[in-house]
Short mmCIF file of C-alpha atoms in Angstrom, two decimals:
data_model
loop_
_atom_site.label_atom_id
_atom_site.label_comp_id
_atom_site.label_asym_id
_atom_site.label_seq_id
_atom_site.Cartn_x
_atom_site.Cartn_y
_atom_site.Cartn_z
CA MET A 678 0.00 0.00 0.00
CA GLY A 679 1.52 3.35 -1.03
CA LEU A 680 1.69 6.53 0.94
CA GLU A 681 -0.96 8.08 -1.27
CA GLN A 682 -3.52 5.44 -0.45
CA VAL A 683 -6.26 6.20 2.07
CA VAL A 684 -7.96 3.92 4.59
CA SER A 685 -11.27 2.79 3.13
CA GLY A 686 -14.42 3.97 4.86
CA MET A 687 -13.08 7.43 5.77
CA PRO A 688 -15.93 10.01 5.59
CA SER A 689 -15.82 12.72 3.00
CA ARG A 690 -14.81 16.26 3.97
CA ARG A 691 -18.39 17.52 3.46
CA SER A 692 -19.97 14.88 5.70
CA LEU A 693 -17.28 15.41 8.34
CA LEU A 694 -17.95 19.17 8.32
CA LYS A 695 -21.69 18.65 8.79
CA TRP A 696 -21.07 16.22 11.65
CA SER A 697 -18.61 18.62 13.33
CA VAL A 698 -21.04 21.54 13.22
CA ALA A 699 -23.80 19.43 14.77
CA THR A 700 -21.48 18.23 17.49
CA LEU A 701 -20.17 21.69 18.34
CA ALA A 702 -23.73 22.91 18.74
CA LEU A 703 -23.99 20.70 21.81
CA ALA A 704 -20.72 21.91 23.33
CA GLY A 705 -20.79 23.49 26.78
CA CYS A 706 -23.71 21.42 28.06
CA ALA A 707 -21.64 20.04 30.95
CA ASP A 708 -19.79 23.23 31.90
CA VAL A 709 -20.18 24.27 35.56
CA ASN A 710 -20.53 27.95 36.40
CA TYR A 711 -19.25 27.82 39.97
CA GLU A 712 -19.42 30.83 42.29
CA ALA A 713 -17.94 30.74 45.78
CA PRO A 714 -20.73 30.81 48.39
CA ALA A 715 -21.07 33.84 50.65
CA ALA A 716 -20.99 33.20 54.37
CA SER A 717 -24.00 34.40 56.33
CA VAL A 718 -22.46 35.83 59.52
CA GLY A 719 -23.30 38.66 61.88
CA ALA A 720 -21.85 42.14 61.61
CA SER A 721 -19.99 41.72 64.91
CA PHE A 722 -19.33 39.21 67.65
CA ASP A 723 -21.50 39.05 70.74
CA ALA A 724 -18.53 39.76 73.01
CA ALA A 725 -16.18 42.72 72.64
CA SER A 726 -13.46 41.76 70.18
CA PRO A 727 -10.09 43.50 69.61
CA ALA A 728 -9.57 45.01 66.21
CA ARG A 729 -7.67 43.10 63.57
CA GLN A 730 -4.00 44.04 63.48
CA ALA A 731 -1.35 43.94 60.80
CA GLY A 732 1.14 41.12 61.27
CA ALA A 733 -1.34 39.09 63.31
CA HIS A 734 -0.31 35.91 61.50
CA GLN A 735 2.74 35.60 63.77
CA TRP A 736 0.57 35.81 66.86
CA TRP A 737 2.97 33.87 69.13
CA ARG A 738 5.41 36.80 69.02
CA SER A 739 3.02 38.60 71.37
CA PHE A 740 4.62 36.56 74.17
CA GLN A 741 8.02 38.14 73.37
CA ASP A 742 9.76 34.91 74.36
CA SER A 743 12.89 34.11 72.35
CA GLN A 744 12.88 30.45 73.38
CA LEU A 745 9.32 30.03 72.15
CA ASP A 746 10.31 31.71 68.87
CA GLN A 747 13.14 29.19 68.48
CA LEU A 748 10.79 26.27 69.09
CA ILE A 749 8.33 27.57 66.48
CA ALA A 750 11.18 27.98 63.99
CA ALA A 751 12.31 24.40 64.68
CA GLY A 752 8.74 23.19 64.18
CA LYS A 753 8.49 24.92 60.80
CA ALA A 754 11.72 23.28 59.70
CA ARG A 755 11.23 19.78 61.11
CA ASN A 756 7.63 19.07 62.17
CA LEU A 757 6.57 15.81 60.51
CA ASP A 758 2.87 16.67 60.21
CA LEU A 759 3.79 19.86 58.40
CA GLN A 760 6.19 18.01 56.10
CA GLN A 761 3.43 15.53 55.25
CA ALA A 762 1.06 18.39 54.39
CA ILE A 763 3.71 20.00 52.18
CA GLU A 764 4.31 16.69 50.41
CA ALA A 765 0.56 16.45 49.80
CA ILE A 766 0.89 19.70 47.83
CA ASN A 767 3.38 17.98 45.54
CA GLU A 768 0.92 15.12 45.07
CA ALA A 769 -1.93 17.52 44.24
CA ARG A 770 0.31 19.43 41.83
CA ALA A 771 1.22 16.20 40.05
CA ALA A 772 -2.47 15.27 39.82
CA SER A 773 -3.24 18.67 38.33
CA ASP A 774 -0.47 18.25 35.74
CA SER A 775 -1.80 14.80 34.90
CA VAL A 776 -5.30 16.14 34.28
CA GLY A 777 -3.93 18.96 32.14
CA ALA A 778 -2.04 16.46 29.97
CA ALA A 779 -5.35 14.99 28.81
CA ASP A 780 -5.93 18.09 26.65
CA LEU A 781 -2.72 17.55 24.69
CA PRO A 782 -2.16 15.16 21.78
CA GLN A 783 -0.72 11.81 22.84
CA VAL A 784 2.16 10.56 20.68
CA SER A 785 3.52 7.02 20.82
CA ALA A 786 6.16 5.16 18.83
CA THR A 787 6.58 1.47 18.13
CA ALA A 788 9.35 -0.62 16.56
CA GLY A 789 9.64 -4.30 15.72
CA ALA A 790 11.49 -6.89 13.68
CA THR A 791 10.50 -10.43 12.71
CA ARG A 792 12.15 -13.21 10.78
CA GLY A 793 10.41 -16.22 9.29
CA ASP A 794 8.96 -18.00 6.27
CA THR A 795 5.25 -17.51 5.69
CA SER A 796 5.03 -17.93 1.91
CA ASN A 797 7.27 -20.94 1.11
CA THR A 798 9.60 -18.63 -0.76
CA GLY A 799 12.41 -18.61 1.71
CA THR A 800 13.27 -16.84 4.90
CA ALA A 801 12.29 -13.18 5.09
CA GLN A 802 13.09 -10.48 7.62
CA VAL A 803 10.49 -7.78 8.30
CA SER A 804 11.23 -4.60 10.28
CA SER A 805 8.89 -1.70 10.99
CA VAL A 806 8.81 1.60 12.88
CA GLY A 807 5.47 3.18 13.74
CA LEU A 808 4.33 6.59 14.95
CA GLY A 809 0.84 7.10 16.38
CA VAL A 810 -0.99 10.26 17.43
CA SER A 811 -4.31 10.54 19.27
CA TRP A 812 -6.13 13.61 20.54
CA LEU A 813 -9.32 13.50 22.59
CA LEU A 814 -11.35 16.62 21.82
CA ASP A 815 -12.84 18.27 24.93
CA ILE A 816 -16.07 19.31 23.24
CA PHE A 817 -18.44 18.77 26.16
CA GLY A 818 -16.27 20.13 28.98
CA ALA A 819 -15.16 16.93 30.72
CA ASN A 820 -11.50 17.92 30.70
CA ARG A 821 -12.24 21.59 31.42
CA ASN A 822 -14.17 20.65 34.53
CA ALA A 823 -11.54 18.09 35.52
CA ARG A 824 -8.83 20.76 35.22
CA LYS A 825 -10.82 23.17 37.37
CA ALA A 826 -11.48 20.45 39.94
CA ALA A 827 -7.77 19.59 40.07
CA ALA A 828 -6.86 23.27 40.46
CA ALA A 829 -9.33 23.60 43.36
CA GLN A 830 -7.88 20.48 44.96
CA LEU A 831 -4.40 21.96 44.63
CA ASP A 832 -5.62 25.13 46.35
CA ALA A 833 -7.08 22.96 49.11
CA ALA A 834 -3.73 21.19 49.50
CA TYR A 835 -1.96 24.52 49.99
CA LEU A 836 -4.56 25.53 52.55
CA SER A 837 -4.23 22.15 54.26
CA ALA A 838 -0.55 22.97 54.77
CA ASP A 839 -1.60 26.29 56.29
CA VAL A 840 -3.89 24.41 58.67
CA ALA A 841 -1.08 22.01 59.59
CA ARG A 842 1.25 24.95 60.18
CA LEU A 843 -1.29 26.68 62.40
CA VAL A 844 -1.90 23.48 64.39
CA MET A 845 1.85 23.04 64.80
CA GLU A 846 2.30 26.60 66.05
CA SER A 847 -0.57 26.34 68.54
CA SER A 848 0.56 22.90 69.75
CA ILE A 849 4.12 24.06 70.39
CA THR A 850 2.93 27.22 72.14
CA SER A 851 0.45 25.30 74.30
CA ALA A 852 3.07 22.73 75.29
CA TYR A 853 5.51 25.52 76.12
CA ILE A 854 2.88 27.26 78.27
CA ASP A 855 2.26 24.00 80.13
CA LEU A 856 5.98 23.44 80.62
CA ARG A 857 6.53 26.86 82.19
CA TYR A 858 3.44 26.39 84.38
CA TYR A 859 4.73 23.10 85.77
CA GLN A 860 8.14 24.65 86.22
CA GLN A 861 6.60 27.52 88.19
CA SER A 862 4.51 25.10 90.26
CA MET A 863 7.61 23.09 91.12
CA ALA A 864 9.44 26.23 92.20
CA LEU A 865 6.50 27.37 94.35
CA THR A 866 6.16 23.94 95.95
CA ARG A 867 9.88 23.74 96.72
CA ARG A 868 9.89 27.20 98.30
CA SER A 869 6.85 26.24 100.35
CA LEU A 870 8.60 23.02 101.41
CA ASP A 871 11.59 25.02 102.62
CA SER A 872 9.24 27.17 104.70
CA ARG A 873 7.35 24.14 106.02
CA ARG A 874 10.55 22.36 106.99
CA SER A 875 11.64 25.45 108.87
CA SER A 876 8.32 25.42 110.69
CA LEU A 877 8.80 21.70 111.40
CA ASP A 878 12.25 22.32 112.88
CA LEU A 879 10.86 25.13 115.03
CA THR A 880 7.97 22.98 116.20
CA ARG A 881 10.27 20.04 117.03
CA THR A 882 12.41 22.35 119.15
CA GLN A 883 9.36 23.74 120.96
CA VAL A 884 8.08 20.21 121.64
CA GLU A 885 11.44 19.26 123.13
CA LEU A 886 11.26 22.37 125.33
CA GLY A 887 7.72 21.59 126.35
CA GLU A 888 6.37 24.73 124.67
CA ALA A 889 4.33 22.87 122.01
CA ALA A 890 2.17 19.79 121.99
CA ARG A 891 2.89 16.54 120.19
CA LEU A 892 -0.11 17.23 117.98
CA ASP A 893 1.59 20.39 116.65
CA LEU A 894 4.60 18.31 115.61
CA LEU A 895 2.43 15.77 113.82
CA GLN A 896 0.59 18.54 111.97
CA ALA A 897 3.91 20.10 110.91
CA GLU A 898 5.14 16.75 109.60
CA GLN A 899 1.84 16.28 107.76
CA LEU A 900 2.23 19.66 106.04
CA VAL A 901 5.73 18.74 104.82
CA ALA A 902 4.49 15.38 103.57
CA GLU A 903 1.67 17.10 101.63
CA GLY A 904 4.18 19.27 99.79
CA GLU A 905 6.48 16.34 99.02
CA ALA A 906 3.53 14.33 97.70
CA ALA A 907 2.43 17.17 95.37
CA LEU A 908 5.88 17.70 93.79
CA PRO A 909 6.11 14.51 91.64
CA ALA A 910 2.92 15.35 89.71
CA TYR A 911 4.42 18.67 88.60
CA GLU A 912 7.70 16.97 87.67
CA VAL A 913 5.81 14.45 85.54
CA GLY A 914 3.89 17.27 83.85
CA PHE A 915 7.15 19.05 83.06
CA ASP A 916 8.74 15.94 81.57
CA GLN A 917 5.65 15.23 79.48
CA ALA A 918 5.65 18.78 78.13
CA VAL A 919 9.31 18.39 77.14
CA ALA A 920 8.50 15.11 75.40
CA ARG A 921 5.62 16.78 73.55
CA LEU A 922 7.87 19.61 72.37
CA ALA A 923 10.49 17.10 71.27
CA THR A 924 7.90 15.33 69.11
CA LEU A 925 6.56 18.56 67.63
CA THR A 926 10.05 19.74 66.69
CA ALA A 927 11.38 16.29 65.69
CA ARG A 928 14.20 16.47 68.23
CA ARG A 929 15.46 14.22 71.00
CA VAL A 930 14.35 14.86 74.60
CA ALA A 931 17.97 14.68 75.78
CA GLU A 932 18.83 17.43 73.31
CA LEU A 933 15.93 19.68 74.20
CA LYS A 934 15.58 19.26 77.96
CA PRO A 935 18.78 21.00 79.22
CA ALA A 936 17.83 24.31 77.63
CA LEU A 937 14.27 24.13 78.95
CA GLN A 938 15.27 23.21 82.49
CA ARG A 939 16.71 26.66 82.96
CA GLY A 940 13.93 28.58 84.64
CA ALA A 941 11.95 31.26 82.86
CA ALA A 942 8.84 33.28 83.60
CA GLN A 943 5.45 32.01 82.56
CA PRO A 944 4.47 33.24 79.09
CA ARG A 945 2.28 36.34 79.19
CA PRO A 946 0.85 37.93 76.04
CA ARG A 947 2.08 41.50 75.74
CA LEU A 948 -0.36 42.45 72.99
CA LYS A 949 -4.07 41.95 72.47
CA PRO A 950 -5.17 39.15 70.15
CA SER A 951 -6.09 40.15 66.62
CA VAL A 952 -9.73 39.31 65.92
CA GLY A 953 -11.74 41.86 63.98
CA LEU A 954 -15.20 41.14 62.58
CA PRO A 955 -16.83 37.79 61.74
CA ALA A 956 -16.29 38.45 58.03
CA ASP A 957 -12.56 38.91 58.72
CA VAL A 958 -12.40 35.58 60.52
CA VAL A 959 -14.21 33.67 57.77
CA ARG A 960 -11.99 35.27 55.14
CA GLU A 961 -8.73 34.45 56.97
CA ARG A 962 -9.41 30.99 58.43
CA PRO A 963 -7.52 28.43 56.31
CA ASP A 964 -9.88 25.59 57.23
CA VAL A 965 -12.89 27.59 55.99
CA ARG A 966 -11.10 28.47 52.76
CA MET A 967 -10.01 24.85 52.34
CA ALA A 968 -13.61 23.69 52.77
CA GLU A 969 -14.73 26.15 50.07
CA ARG A 970 -12.05 24.87 47.68
CA SER A 971 -13.13 21.28 48.36
CA TYR A 972 -16.70 22.31 47.57
CA ALA A 973 -15.51 23.90 44.31
CA ALA A 974 -13.69 20.71 43.34
CA ALA A 975 -16.79 18.63 44.07
CA ALA A 976 -18.94 21.01 42.00
CA TYR A 977 -16.63 20.69 38.99
CA GLU A 978 -16.65 16.91 39.38
CA VAL A 979 -20.42 17.08 38.78
CA GLY A 980 -19.61 18.62 35.39
CA VAL A 981 -17.21 15.76 34.67
CA ALA A 982 -19.96 13.26 35.49
CA GLN A 983 -22.47 15.13 33.30
CA ALA A 984 -20.09 15.05 30.35
CA GLN A 985 -20.16 11.26 30.40
CA PHE A 986 -23.69 11.40 28.97
CA TYR A 987 -22.42 13.03 25.76
CA PRO A 988 -20.37 11.54 22.95
CA SER A 989 -16.59 11.60 23.15
CA VAL A 990 -14.69 12.55 20.02
CA SER A 991 -11.06 11.82 19.27
CA LEU A 992 -8.78 12.32 16.32
CA SER A 993 -6.17 9.68 15.70
CA GLY A 994 -3.65 8.77 13.09
CA SER A 995 -0.66 6.53 12.56
CA ILE A 996 2.04 5.85 10.04
CA THR A 997 4.02 2.60 9.90
CA PRO A 998 6.78 2.19 7.29
CA THR A 999 7.52 -1.53 6.94
CA ASN A 1000 10.63 -2.94 5.29
CA ILE A 1001 10.67 -6.52 3.93
CA ARG A 1002 14.19 -7.58 3.04
CA HIS A 1003 14.35 -8.69 -0.55
CA GLY A 1004 10.66 -7.77 -0.85
CA GLY A 1005 10.65 -3.96 -0.89
CA SER A 1006 8.92 -1.63 1.52
CA ILE A 1007 5.30 -0.83 2.37
CA THR A 1008 3.90 2.15 4.30
CA TYR A 1009 0.64 1.85 6.23
CA TRP A 1010 -1.10 4.99 7.48
CA THR A 1011 -4.46 5.93 8.95
CA LEU A 1012 -6.13 9.23 9.80
CA GLY A 1013 -9.58 10.13 10.99
CA PRO A 1014 -11.98 10.91 13.81
CA SER A 1015 -13.73 8.42 16.06
CA LEU A 1016 -16.97 8.87 17.94
CA ASN A 1017 -17.93 7.03 21.12
CA LEU A 1018 -21.65 7.15 21.91
CA PRO A 1019 -22.76 6.18 25.44
CA ILE A 1020 -25.99 4.55 24.24
CA PHE A 1021 -26.46 2.03 27.02
CA THR A 1022 -24.32 1.92 30.19
CA GLY A 1023 -26.59 0.00 32.50
CA GLY A 1024 -27.29 3.09 34.60
CA ALA A 1025 -23.60 3.60 35.47
CA ASN A 1026 -23.49 7.20 34.22
CA THR A 1027 -26.66 8.09 36.10
CA ALA A 1028 -25.31 6.54 39.29
CA ASN A 1029 -21.98 8.35 38.89
CA LEU A 1030 -23.78 11.66 38.41
CA LYS A 1031 -25.93 11.14 41.49
CA ALA A 1032 -22.86 10.24 43.53
CA ALA A 1033 -21.02 13.36 42.30
CA GLU A 1034 -24.00 15.56 43.15
CA SER A 1035 -24.19 14.02 46.62
CA ARG A 1036 -20.49 14.67 47.19
CA ALA A 1037 -21.00 18.28 46.15
CA VAL A 1038 -23.88 18.66 48.62
CA GLN A 1039 -21.75 17.10 51.36
CA ALA A 1040 -18.90 19.47 50.55
CA LYS A 1041 -21.26 22.46 50.69
CA LEU A 1042 -22.54 21.34 54.08
CA GLY A 1043 -18.95 20.84 55.21
CA TRP A 1044 -18.16 24.42 54.26
CA GLU A 1045 -21.22 25.72 56.13
CA LYS A 1046 -20.18 23.71 59.18
CA SER A 1047 -16.65 25.13 59.04
CA VAL A 1048 -18.08 28.67 59.05
CA LEU A 1049 -20.26 27.91 62.08
CA ASN A 1050 -17.32 26.28 63.90
CA ALA A 1051 -15.11 29.27 63.20
CA ILE A 1052 -17.63 31.73 64.65
CA GLU A 1053 -18.29 29.48 67.65
CA GLU A 1054 -14.58 29.12 68.43
CA VAL A 1055 -14.04 32.88 68.32
CA GLU A 1056 -17.12 33.60 70.44
CA SER A 1057 -15.99 31.04 73.03
CA GLY A 1058 -12.46 32.36 72.95
CA LEU A 1059 -13.60 35.94 73.50
CA ALA A 1060 -15.85 34.92 76.39
CA ALA A 1061 -12.89 33.30 78.16
CA TYR A 1062 -10.16 35.79 77.27
CA ASN A 1063 -12.17 38.86 78.25
CA ARG A 1064 -12.54 37.50 81.80
CA ASP A 1065 -8.97 36.31 82.33
CA SER A 1066 -7.71 39.69 83.55
CA ARG A 1067 -10.35 39.79 86.29
CA ASN A 1068 -9.33 36.32 87.43
CA ILE A 1069 -5.64 37.23 87.53
CA SER A 1070 -6.34 40.42 89.48
CA ALA A 1071 -8.38 38.52 92.05
CA GLN A 1072 -5.72 35.83 92.37
CA GLY A 1073 -3.03 38.49 92.79
CA ARG A 1074 -4.95 40.08 95.66
CA LEU A 1075 -5.42 36.65 97.23
CA VAL A 1076 -1.66 35.98 97.09
CA SER A 1077 -0.90 39.33 98.73
CA THR A 1078 -3.44 38.79 101.52
CA SER A 1079 -2.32 35.18 102.09
CA ALA A 1080 1.34 36.21 102.39
CA GLU A 1081 0.46 38.83 105.01
CA THR A 1082 -1.71 36.32 106.89
CA LEU A 1083 1.12 33.77 106.96
CA ASP A 1084 3.62 36.29 108.31
CA LEU A 1085 1.21 37.34 111.05
CA ALA A 1086 0.40 33.72 111.99
CA ARG A 1087 4.11 32.86 112.30
CA THR A 1088 4.83 35.93 114.39
CA ASN A 1089 1.95 35.23 116.76
CA PHE A 1090 2.96 31.59 117.15
CA SER A 1091 6.58 32.46 117.85
CA LEU A 1092 5.39 34.89 120.56
CA GLY A 1093 3.09 32.28 122.03
CA GLU A 1094 0.01 34.26 121.13
CA GLY A 1095 -1.37 31.96 118.42
CA THR A 1096 -1.86 28.30 117.63
CA PHE A 1097 0.24 26.26 115.27
CA LEU A 1098 -2.92 25.20 113.46
CA ALA A 1099 -3.28 28.82 112.29
CA VAL A 1100 0.25 28.64 110.84
CA LEU A 1101 -0.56 25.39 109.02
CA ASP A 1102 -3.72 26.82 107.51
CA ALA A 1103 -1.88 29.97 106.47
CA GLU A 1104 0.87 27.88 104.79
CA ARG A 1105 -1.68 25.88 102.82
CA THR A 1106 -3.66 28.97 101.83
CA TYR A 1107 -0.56 30.86 100.69
CA LEU A 1108 0.71 28.03 98.48
CA SER A 1109 -2.78 27.48 97.10
CA ALA A 1110 -3.07 31.18 96.27
CA GLN A 1111 0.31 31.20 94.51
CA GLN A 1112 -0.57 28.14 92.50
CA GLY A 1113 -3.95 29.66 91.70
CA LEU A 1114 -2.20 32.72 90.29
CA ALA A 1115 0.13 30.51 88.24
CA SER A 1116 -2.88 28.59 86.94
CA ALA A 1117 -4.66 31.84 86.07
CA GLU A 1118 -1.61 33.02 84.11
CA ARG A 1119 -1.49 29.69 82.33
CA GLN A 1120 -5.19 29.95 81.48
CA ARG A 1121 -4.86 33.47 80.11
CA ALA A 1122 -1.96 32.38 77.88
CA ALA A 1123 -3.90 29.33 76.73
CA ASP A 1124 -7.00 31.44 75.99
CA PHE A 1125 -4.85 33.89 74.04
CA VAL A 1126 -3.57 31.00 71.92
CA SER A 1127 -7.05 29.58 71.36
CA LEU A 1128 -8.48 32.95 70.37
CA SER A 1129 -5.55 33.84 68.13
CA VAL A 1130 -5.71 30.51 66.35
CA ALA A 1131 -9.48 30.74 65.99
CA ALA A 1132 -9.28 34.22 64.47
CA ALA A 1133 -5.86 34.70 62.90
CA GLY A 1134 -5.92 32.29 59.98
CA ALA A 1135 -2.90 31.11 58.05
CA SER A 1136 0.59 31.98 59.26
CA GLN A 1137 3.38 33.53 57.28
#
């Protein structure tokens, strides 16, 4: 067959033109005109909320703690959850590139050689090299919708990394807050133990001199034992916080612990959290934006499913020069369109479309839920944070009053004008007040983190 010969059955140019015009008239039937939904939120939060500030994405810097900054930096560089989320971006990007490749012509090459006798005329050697081209025409929008869905999924992957980064930052900060709280509690308990042991020594001396009763000595020993029994729980909490930070920063405990054992003040936010209006929160929250992108991807997948009801059209061609030794050469070639009509699929296309529509509805509901969760978290955070200062002020006054009461009780007892039971009660109350203040500081820091994370959105 010569190069000028044409495959039999190929439609004429006129009939092909008529068919193409009729087909193009149906184009666009499966295209999806997606518009991002608008969140229905109030104009303001129920509780008083601080205004949104520039640079609020690095909210942990409000603590002005260099060691915390170092831990966050280590988490950004080494946190495994964050690295997984970043790798998921690469996967989504590859998927997007794969979908985009479907719009391009596909070219393949083949080569072969055979040797044999099929005509009783002697041994013959046949060699051939082929080149094939196929191109699926995206007339009804299947590939267009698939590309848009893949792009939305890639956006969601980027936002998923933002969520992972925000979770990492809040987890490190929370663990660091806990660590400093336990460290402060240990220091308070040890100082109280020193005071209680001094009281025990004084009481033992007074019992030996006949100036105090045996019951006073037993009560003094009991107070020391109470302090010693409370200390291990704080030590365990400290060690667990170190272990948590080691995991979050992908470091060894033995490497991290020495630096953290050096005492430091409890973290206190020096600036107000950045919140703003409900619309600001919805716009900035990466989980809300990710949910919207997932909804967009699901909506475009409905268009892909709809396109399966329409014919698919492809253009293909090939050329295969074949050389027969001692027999000359022959060139085979083909060129033409092909049409695939989904006449009967056993209900598969209908089922696929219904499933795609259901996934889109689920994604829309997921986005609505993420908006409600975002507003709820900020409202709850504001309710707690706005009352933390009152709690700390009250605890501070209680510490001051308890310290004065303890000094007076000791003085009276040493002068023989008071009972040792009053000293014991004052010791317990003073330590309890100090630990209450430490707990209040811890709670304010934790509420600051919760509110900042709920309102700030993606980090930079």
